[in-house]
XYZ file of C-alpha atoms in Angstrom:
77
model
C 24.264 -12.007 27.747
C 25.219 -8.879 29.628
C 22.638 -6.499 30.905
C 24.125 -3.602 28.945
C 23.848 -5.723 25.781
C 20.273 -6.595 26.556
C 19.174 -3.032 27.190
C 20.830 -2.056 23.845
C 18.873 -4.625 22.048
C 15.731 -3.470 23.750
C 16.335 0.068 22.696
C 17.199 -0.942 19.096
C 13.860 -2.863 18.997
C 12.096 0.625 19.258
C 13.977 2.203 16.362
C 11.548 0.823 13.664
C 8.592 1.810 15.623
C 9.981 5.423 16.152
C 10.863 5.606 12.572
C 7.353 4.669 11.310
C 5.715 7.170 13.770
C 8.076 9.952 12.608
C 7.422 9.139 8.800
C 3.753 8.751 9.352
C 3.524 12.118 10.985
C 5.623 13.761 8.246
C 3.589 12.146 5.466
C 0.237 13.204 6.955
C 1.496 16.749 6.864
C 3.338 16.663 3.520
C 0.869 14.838 1.233
C -1.806 17.559 1.358
C 0.819 20.062 0.260
C 1.759 17.749 -2.598
C -1.752 17.285 -3.730
C -3.546 20.539 -2.733
C -6.642 19.640 -4.843
C -6.968 16.070 -3.378
C -7.648 13.073 -5.540
C -10.653 13.076 -7.971
C -11.917 9.482 -8.112
C -14.572 10.682 -10.617
C -11.650 11.266 -13.102
C -11.183 7.457 -12.978
C -14.957 6.803 -13.283
C -14.991 5.650 -9.679
C -18.396 6.875 -8.344
C -18.114 7.964 -4.599
C -14.558 6.518 -4.536
C -15.960 3.064 -4.720
C -13.915 0.351 -6.416
C -15.855 -2.459 -7.951
C -13.671 -5.574 -7.356
C -15.579 -7.601 -9.902
C -14.695 -5.084 -12.582
C -11.106 -5.102 -11.592
C -11.138 -8.907 -11.629
C -12.581 -8.790 -15.254
C -9.793 -6.457 -16.282
C -7.176 -8.672 -14.618
C -8.531 -11.671 -16.447
C -8.466 -9.932 -19.811
C -4.757 -8.687 -19.120
C -3.480 -12.037 -18.308
C -5.227 -13.543 -21.315
C -3.808 -10.928 -23.624
C -0.407 -11.636 -22.202
C -0.797 -15.327 -22.759
C -0.145 -16.172 -19.097
C -1.697 -19.377 -17.859
C -4.436 -18.522 -15.534
C -3.486 -21.461 -13.279
C -0.505 -19.440 -12.072
C -3.056 -17.074 -10.282
C -5.244 -19.988 -9.093
C -7.920 -19.289 -11.763
C -9.291 -22.312 -13.367
């Protein structure tokens, strides 16, 4: 492999990193403008922004039972 080709590959390897950094910077600045009032966790009955995973698990179990999906597909026995 030539030295020029190797340098090109090394440069291209940084493209995803630069893209992520640029998009992260953009989104950090843009999202507050899209949601000026922030997000209200209380509207979803999430006190202090806490998510109770056991409650989510119960909802998940009810949903798969209602859809007649075998729980074994999700490792639930």
